[in-house]
Coordinates of C-alpha atoms and ligand atoms in Angstrom, one line a residue:
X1 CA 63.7 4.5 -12.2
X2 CA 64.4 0.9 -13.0
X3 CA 65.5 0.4 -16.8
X4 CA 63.8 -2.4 -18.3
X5 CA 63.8 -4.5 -21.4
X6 CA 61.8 -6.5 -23.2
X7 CA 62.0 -10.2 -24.7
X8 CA 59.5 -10.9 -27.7
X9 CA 58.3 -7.1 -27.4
X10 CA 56.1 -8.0 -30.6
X11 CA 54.1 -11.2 -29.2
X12 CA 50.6 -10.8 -27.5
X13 CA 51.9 -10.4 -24.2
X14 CA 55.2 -8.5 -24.7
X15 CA 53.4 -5.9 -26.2
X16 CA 51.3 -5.4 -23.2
X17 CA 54.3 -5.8 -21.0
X18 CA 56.0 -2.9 -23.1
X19 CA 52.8 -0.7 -22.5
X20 CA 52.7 -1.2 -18.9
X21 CA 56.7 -0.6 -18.3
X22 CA 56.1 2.5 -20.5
X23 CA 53.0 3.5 -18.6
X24 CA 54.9 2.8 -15.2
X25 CA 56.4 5.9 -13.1
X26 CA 58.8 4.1 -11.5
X27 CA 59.9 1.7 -14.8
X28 CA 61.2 2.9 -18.3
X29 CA 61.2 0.8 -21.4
X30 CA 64.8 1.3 -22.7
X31 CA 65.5 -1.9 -25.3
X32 CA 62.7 -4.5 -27.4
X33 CA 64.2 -7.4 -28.5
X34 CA 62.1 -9.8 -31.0
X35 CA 63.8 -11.4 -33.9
X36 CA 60.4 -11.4 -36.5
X37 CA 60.3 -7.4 -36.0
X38 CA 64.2 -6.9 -36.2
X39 CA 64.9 -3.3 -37.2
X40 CA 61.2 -2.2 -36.9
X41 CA 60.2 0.8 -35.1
X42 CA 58.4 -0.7 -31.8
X43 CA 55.1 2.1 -32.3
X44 CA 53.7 0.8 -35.5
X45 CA 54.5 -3.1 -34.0
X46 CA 52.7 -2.2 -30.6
X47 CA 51.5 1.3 -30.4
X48 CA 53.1 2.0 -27.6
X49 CA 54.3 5.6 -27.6
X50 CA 58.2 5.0 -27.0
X51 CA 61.0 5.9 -29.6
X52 CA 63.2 2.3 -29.9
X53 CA 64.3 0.1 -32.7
X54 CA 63.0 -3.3 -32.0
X55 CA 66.2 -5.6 -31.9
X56 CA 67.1 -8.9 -33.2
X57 CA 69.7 -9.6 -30.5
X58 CA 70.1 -9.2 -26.6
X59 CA 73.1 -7.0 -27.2
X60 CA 70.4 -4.4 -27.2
X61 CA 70.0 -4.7 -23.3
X62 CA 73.6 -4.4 -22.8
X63 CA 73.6 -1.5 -24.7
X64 CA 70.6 0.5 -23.5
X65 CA 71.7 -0.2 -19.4
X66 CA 68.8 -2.3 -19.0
X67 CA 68.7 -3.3 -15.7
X68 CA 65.7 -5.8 -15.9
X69 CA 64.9 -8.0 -18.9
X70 CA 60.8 -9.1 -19.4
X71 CA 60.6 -12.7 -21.3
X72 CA 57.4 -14.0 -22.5
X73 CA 58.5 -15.8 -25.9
X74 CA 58.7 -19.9 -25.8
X75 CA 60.1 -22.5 -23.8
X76 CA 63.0 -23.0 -26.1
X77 CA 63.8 -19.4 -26.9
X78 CA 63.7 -18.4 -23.3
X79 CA 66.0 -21.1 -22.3
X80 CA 68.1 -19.3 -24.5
X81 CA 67.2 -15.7 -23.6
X82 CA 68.0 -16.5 -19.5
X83 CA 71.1 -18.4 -20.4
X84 CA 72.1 -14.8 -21.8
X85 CA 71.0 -12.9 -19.5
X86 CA 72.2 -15.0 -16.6
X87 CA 75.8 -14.5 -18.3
X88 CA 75.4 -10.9 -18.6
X89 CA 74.6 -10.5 -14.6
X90 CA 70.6 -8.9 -15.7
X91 CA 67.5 -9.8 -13.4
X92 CA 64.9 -11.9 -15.6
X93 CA 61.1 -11.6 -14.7
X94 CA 60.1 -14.5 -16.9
X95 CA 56.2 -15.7 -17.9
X96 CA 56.9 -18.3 -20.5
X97 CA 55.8 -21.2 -19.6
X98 CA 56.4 -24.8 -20.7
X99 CA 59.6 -25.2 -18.5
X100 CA 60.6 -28.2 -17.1
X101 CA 62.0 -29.3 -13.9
X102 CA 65.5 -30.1 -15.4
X103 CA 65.5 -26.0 -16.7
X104 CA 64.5 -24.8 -13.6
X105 CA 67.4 -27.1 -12.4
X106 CA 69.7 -25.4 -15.1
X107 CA 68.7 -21.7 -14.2
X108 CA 69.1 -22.1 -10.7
X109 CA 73.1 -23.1 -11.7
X110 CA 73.0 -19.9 -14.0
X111 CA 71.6 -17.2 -12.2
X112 CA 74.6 -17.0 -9.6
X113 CA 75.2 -13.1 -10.2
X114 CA 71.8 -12.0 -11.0
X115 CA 68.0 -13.1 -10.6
X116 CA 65.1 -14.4 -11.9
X117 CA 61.7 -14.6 -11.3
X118 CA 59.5 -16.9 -12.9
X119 CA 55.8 -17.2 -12.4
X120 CA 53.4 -19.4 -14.6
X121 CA 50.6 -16.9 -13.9
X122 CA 50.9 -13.2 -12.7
X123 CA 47.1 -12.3 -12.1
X124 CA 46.6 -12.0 -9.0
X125 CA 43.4 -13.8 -9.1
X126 CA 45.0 -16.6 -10.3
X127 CA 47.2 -16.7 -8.0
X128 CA 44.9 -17.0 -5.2
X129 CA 43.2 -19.5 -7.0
X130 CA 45.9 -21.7 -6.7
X131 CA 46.8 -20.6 -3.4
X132 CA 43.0 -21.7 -2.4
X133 CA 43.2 -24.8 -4.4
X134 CA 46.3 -26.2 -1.8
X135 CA 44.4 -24.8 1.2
X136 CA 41.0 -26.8 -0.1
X137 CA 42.8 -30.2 -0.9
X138 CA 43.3 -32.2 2.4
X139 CA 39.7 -31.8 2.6
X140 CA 38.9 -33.5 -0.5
X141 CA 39.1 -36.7 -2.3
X142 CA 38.6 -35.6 -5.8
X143 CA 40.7 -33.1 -7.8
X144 CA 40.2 -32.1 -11.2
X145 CA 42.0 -28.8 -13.4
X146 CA 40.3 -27.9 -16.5
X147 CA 42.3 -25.0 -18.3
X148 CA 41.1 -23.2 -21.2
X149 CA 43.1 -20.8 -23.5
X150 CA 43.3 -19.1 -26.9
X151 CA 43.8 -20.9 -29.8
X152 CA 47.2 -19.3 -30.6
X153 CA 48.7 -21.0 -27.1
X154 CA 51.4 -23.7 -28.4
X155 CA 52.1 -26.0 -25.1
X156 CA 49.7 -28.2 -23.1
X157 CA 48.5 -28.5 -20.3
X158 CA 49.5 -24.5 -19.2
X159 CA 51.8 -23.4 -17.1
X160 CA 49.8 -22.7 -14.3
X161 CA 47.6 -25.6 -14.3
X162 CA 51.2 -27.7 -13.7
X163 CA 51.7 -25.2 -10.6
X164 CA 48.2 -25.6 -9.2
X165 CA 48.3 -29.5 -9.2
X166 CA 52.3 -29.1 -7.6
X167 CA 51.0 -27.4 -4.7
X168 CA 47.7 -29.5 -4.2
X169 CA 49.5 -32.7 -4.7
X170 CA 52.1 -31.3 -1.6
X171 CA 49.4 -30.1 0.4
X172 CA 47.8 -33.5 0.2
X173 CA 48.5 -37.2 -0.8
X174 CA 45.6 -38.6 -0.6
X175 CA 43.1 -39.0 -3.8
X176 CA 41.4 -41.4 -4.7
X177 CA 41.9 -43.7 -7.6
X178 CA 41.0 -43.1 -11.2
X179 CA 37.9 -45.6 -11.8
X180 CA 38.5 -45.4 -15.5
X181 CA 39.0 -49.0 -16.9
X182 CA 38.3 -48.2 -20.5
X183 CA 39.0 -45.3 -22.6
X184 CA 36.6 -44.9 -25.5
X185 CA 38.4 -42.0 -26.9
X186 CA 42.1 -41.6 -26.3
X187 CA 42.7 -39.0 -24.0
X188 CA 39.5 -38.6 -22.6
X189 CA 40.3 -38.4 -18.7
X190 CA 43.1 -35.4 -19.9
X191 CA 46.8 -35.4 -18.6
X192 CA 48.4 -37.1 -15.5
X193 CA 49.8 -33.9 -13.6
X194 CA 51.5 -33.8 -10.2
X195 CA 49.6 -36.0 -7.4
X196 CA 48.3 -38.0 -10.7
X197 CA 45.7 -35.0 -11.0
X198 CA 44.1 -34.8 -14.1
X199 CA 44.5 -32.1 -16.1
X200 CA 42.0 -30.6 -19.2
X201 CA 43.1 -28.5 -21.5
X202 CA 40.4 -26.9 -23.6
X203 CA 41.9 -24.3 -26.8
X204 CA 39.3 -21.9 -28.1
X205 CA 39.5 -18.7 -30.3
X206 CA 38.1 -15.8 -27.9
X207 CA 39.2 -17.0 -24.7
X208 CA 42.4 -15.1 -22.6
X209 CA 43.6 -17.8 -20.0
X210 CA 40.7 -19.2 -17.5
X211 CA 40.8 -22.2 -14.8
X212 CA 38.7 -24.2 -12.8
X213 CA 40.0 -26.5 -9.9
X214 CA 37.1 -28.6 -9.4
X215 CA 37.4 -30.5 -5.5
X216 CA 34.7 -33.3 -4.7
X217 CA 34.7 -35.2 -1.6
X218 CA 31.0 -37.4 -0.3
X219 CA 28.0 -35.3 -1.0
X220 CA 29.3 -31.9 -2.0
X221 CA 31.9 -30.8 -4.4
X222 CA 34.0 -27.4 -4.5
X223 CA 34.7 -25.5 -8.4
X224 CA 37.4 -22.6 -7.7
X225 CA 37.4 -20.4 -11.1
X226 CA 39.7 -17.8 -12.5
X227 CA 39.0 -15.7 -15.3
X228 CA 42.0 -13.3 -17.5
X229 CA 39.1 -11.4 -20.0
X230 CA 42.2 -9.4 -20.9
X231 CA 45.9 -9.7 -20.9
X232 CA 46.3 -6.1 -18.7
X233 CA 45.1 -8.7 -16.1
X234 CA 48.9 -9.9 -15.7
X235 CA 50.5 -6.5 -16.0
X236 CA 50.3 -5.6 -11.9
X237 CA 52.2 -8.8 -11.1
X238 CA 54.7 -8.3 -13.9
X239 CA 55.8 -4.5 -12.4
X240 CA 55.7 -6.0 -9.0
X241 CA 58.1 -8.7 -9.8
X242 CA 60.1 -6.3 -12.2
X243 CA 60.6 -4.0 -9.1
X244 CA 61.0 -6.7 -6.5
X245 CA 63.3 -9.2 -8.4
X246 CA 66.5 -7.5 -7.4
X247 CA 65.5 -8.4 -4.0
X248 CA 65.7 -11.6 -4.4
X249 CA 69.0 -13.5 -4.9
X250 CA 68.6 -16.7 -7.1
X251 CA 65.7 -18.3 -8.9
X252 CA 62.1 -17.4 -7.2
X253 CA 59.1 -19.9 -8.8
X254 CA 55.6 -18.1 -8.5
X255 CA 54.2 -14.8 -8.1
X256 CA 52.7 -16.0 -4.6
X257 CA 56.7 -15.9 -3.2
X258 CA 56.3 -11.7 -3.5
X259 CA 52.7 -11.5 -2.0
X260 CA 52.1 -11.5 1.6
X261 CA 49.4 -14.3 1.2
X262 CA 49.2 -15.6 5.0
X263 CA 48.8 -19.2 5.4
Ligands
LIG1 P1 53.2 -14.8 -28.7 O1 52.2 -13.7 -29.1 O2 53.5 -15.9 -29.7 O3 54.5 -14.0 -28.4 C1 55.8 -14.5 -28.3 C2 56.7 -13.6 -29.0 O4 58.1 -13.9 -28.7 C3 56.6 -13.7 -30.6 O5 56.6 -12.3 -31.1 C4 57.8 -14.4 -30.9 O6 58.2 -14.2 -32.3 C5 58.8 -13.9 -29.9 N1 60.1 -14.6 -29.8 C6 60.3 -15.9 -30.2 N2 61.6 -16.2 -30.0 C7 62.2 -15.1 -29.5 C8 63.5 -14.8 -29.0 N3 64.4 -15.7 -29.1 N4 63.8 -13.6 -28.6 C9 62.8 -12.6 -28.6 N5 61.5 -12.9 -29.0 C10 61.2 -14.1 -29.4 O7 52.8 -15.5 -27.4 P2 52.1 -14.9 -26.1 O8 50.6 -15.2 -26.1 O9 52.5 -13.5 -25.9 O10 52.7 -15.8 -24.9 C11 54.1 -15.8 -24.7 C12 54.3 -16.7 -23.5 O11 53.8 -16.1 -22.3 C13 53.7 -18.1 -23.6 O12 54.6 -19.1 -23.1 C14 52.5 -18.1 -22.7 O13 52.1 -19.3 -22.2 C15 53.0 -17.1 -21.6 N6 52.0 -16.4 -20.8 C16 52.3 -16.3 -19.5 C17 51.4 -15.6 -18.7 C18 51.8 -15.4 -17.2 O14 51.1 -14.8 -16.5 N7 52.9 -16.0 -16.8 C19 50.3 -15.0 -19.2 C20 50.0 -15.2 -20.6 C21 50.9 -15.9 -21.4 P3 57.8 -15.3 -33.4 O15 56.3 -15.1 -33.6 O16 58.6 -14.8 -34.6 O17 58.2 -16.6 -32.9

């Protein structure tokens, strides 16, 4: 039984996270950390059916013999969060997105004594979206990401849109220009990811998280969608990298490093 617990236990996702560790066989939910519900019994936060005092303070994993630590908070609070656990020789499985290269850098000095996982996506589908998206792009001279989200999600472009254009700008080199000369409305032709890809973010009360990788190239063009209609959609690859993580010495980036994908 691997002891796990949970950073931002009261957010959208934690919540679910909490359920699904709970629901787990091999997983128990032993500690919730989340400063807004600090002292707050974690069933009338989440409804999940599990007798802990949510925490204000990481302590609470020491104390509780997590093993594992779950952190889907923000970018700046999760810097934190892994700094501490890091120190305190825990595995992190980590969904929070909005890192940048120079705190991946930093983690990958930290976790010395214990690991980490990070993955900007852990639905499956997603991830073989973006695993389809590399395969598809030395065949194209086009690429496009539109990504659309809820309209509670603070950073732009998401976190998996970034990783989607990483690995189709190192799978191929070779896209054509923007033709855009003039801009009518600033901002128009979206963000300048990896490979100069453009990215679209699109926020919208009653969406989850979708994607679409749209490929053209003369005559024909190639849309690769994802769809999360519900947050359990991440839970599978959240218990798979809390169970696998200890496996894995260091800092592992993406889900797709713990799947047998094939080339
Ligand atoms: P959310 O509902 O705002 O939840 C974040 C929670 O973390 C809030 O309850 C927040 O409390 C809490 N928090 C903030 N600082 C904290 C700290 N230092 N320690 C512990 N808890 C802290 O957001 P969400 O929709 O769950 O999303 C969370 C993150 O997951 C985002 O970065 C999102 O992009 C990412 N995400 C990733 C995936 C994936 O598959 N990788 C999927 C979905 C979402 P306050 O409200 O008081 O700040």
């Amino acid at each position: 039984m691997i002891k796990v617990g949970v950073f931002g236990a009261g957010g959208r996702m934690g919540a679910t996270v909490c359920q699904a560790v709970h629901d787990d066989p091999e997983t128990e939910l032993v500690a919730a950390v989340d400063p807004r519900y600090s002292g707050i019994d974690l069933r009338t936060v989440t409804g999940v059916d599990a007798e802990i005092r949510m925490s204000r303070s990481p302590v609470a994993f020491e104390r509780s013999g997590a093993e594992v630590v779950v952190d889907f908070t923000e970018r700046s609070a999760a810097v934190e969060n892994l700094t501490w656990l890091a120190e305190h020789g825990l595995h992190a499985v980590v969904g929070t997105t909005g890192f940048t290269d120079d705190d991946l850098e930093v983690f990958r000095s930290r976790f010395t004594t214990s690991n980490c996982v990070i993955a900007p996506n852990f639905a499956i589908g997603a991830v073989l979206m973006m695993h389809f998206a590399a395969i598809a792009a030395p065949y194209f001279d086009s690429a496009e990401i539109i990504e659309l989200h809820h309209d509670q999600k603070v950073d732009a472009p998401s976190g998996t849109a970034m990783h989607t254009a990483q690995l189709m700008a190192s799978a191929s080199k070779e896209w054509t220009p923007d033709p855009t000369t003039a801009e009518v409305a600033e901002g128009a032709r979206g963000g300048v990811g990896p490979g100069d890809i453009r990215i679209h973010s699109v926020r919208m009360r009653g969406l989850v998280a979708h994607q679409e990788v749209l490929l053209g190239t003369a005559g024909q063009t190639l849309s690769l969608r994802h769809d999360s209609i519900d947050r359990t959609s991440f839970m599978p690859g959240v218990l798979l990298a809390v169970k696998r993580v200890g496996e894995r010495p260091g800092v592992t980036v993406g889900l797709d490093a713990l799947l047998d994908l094939g080339t």
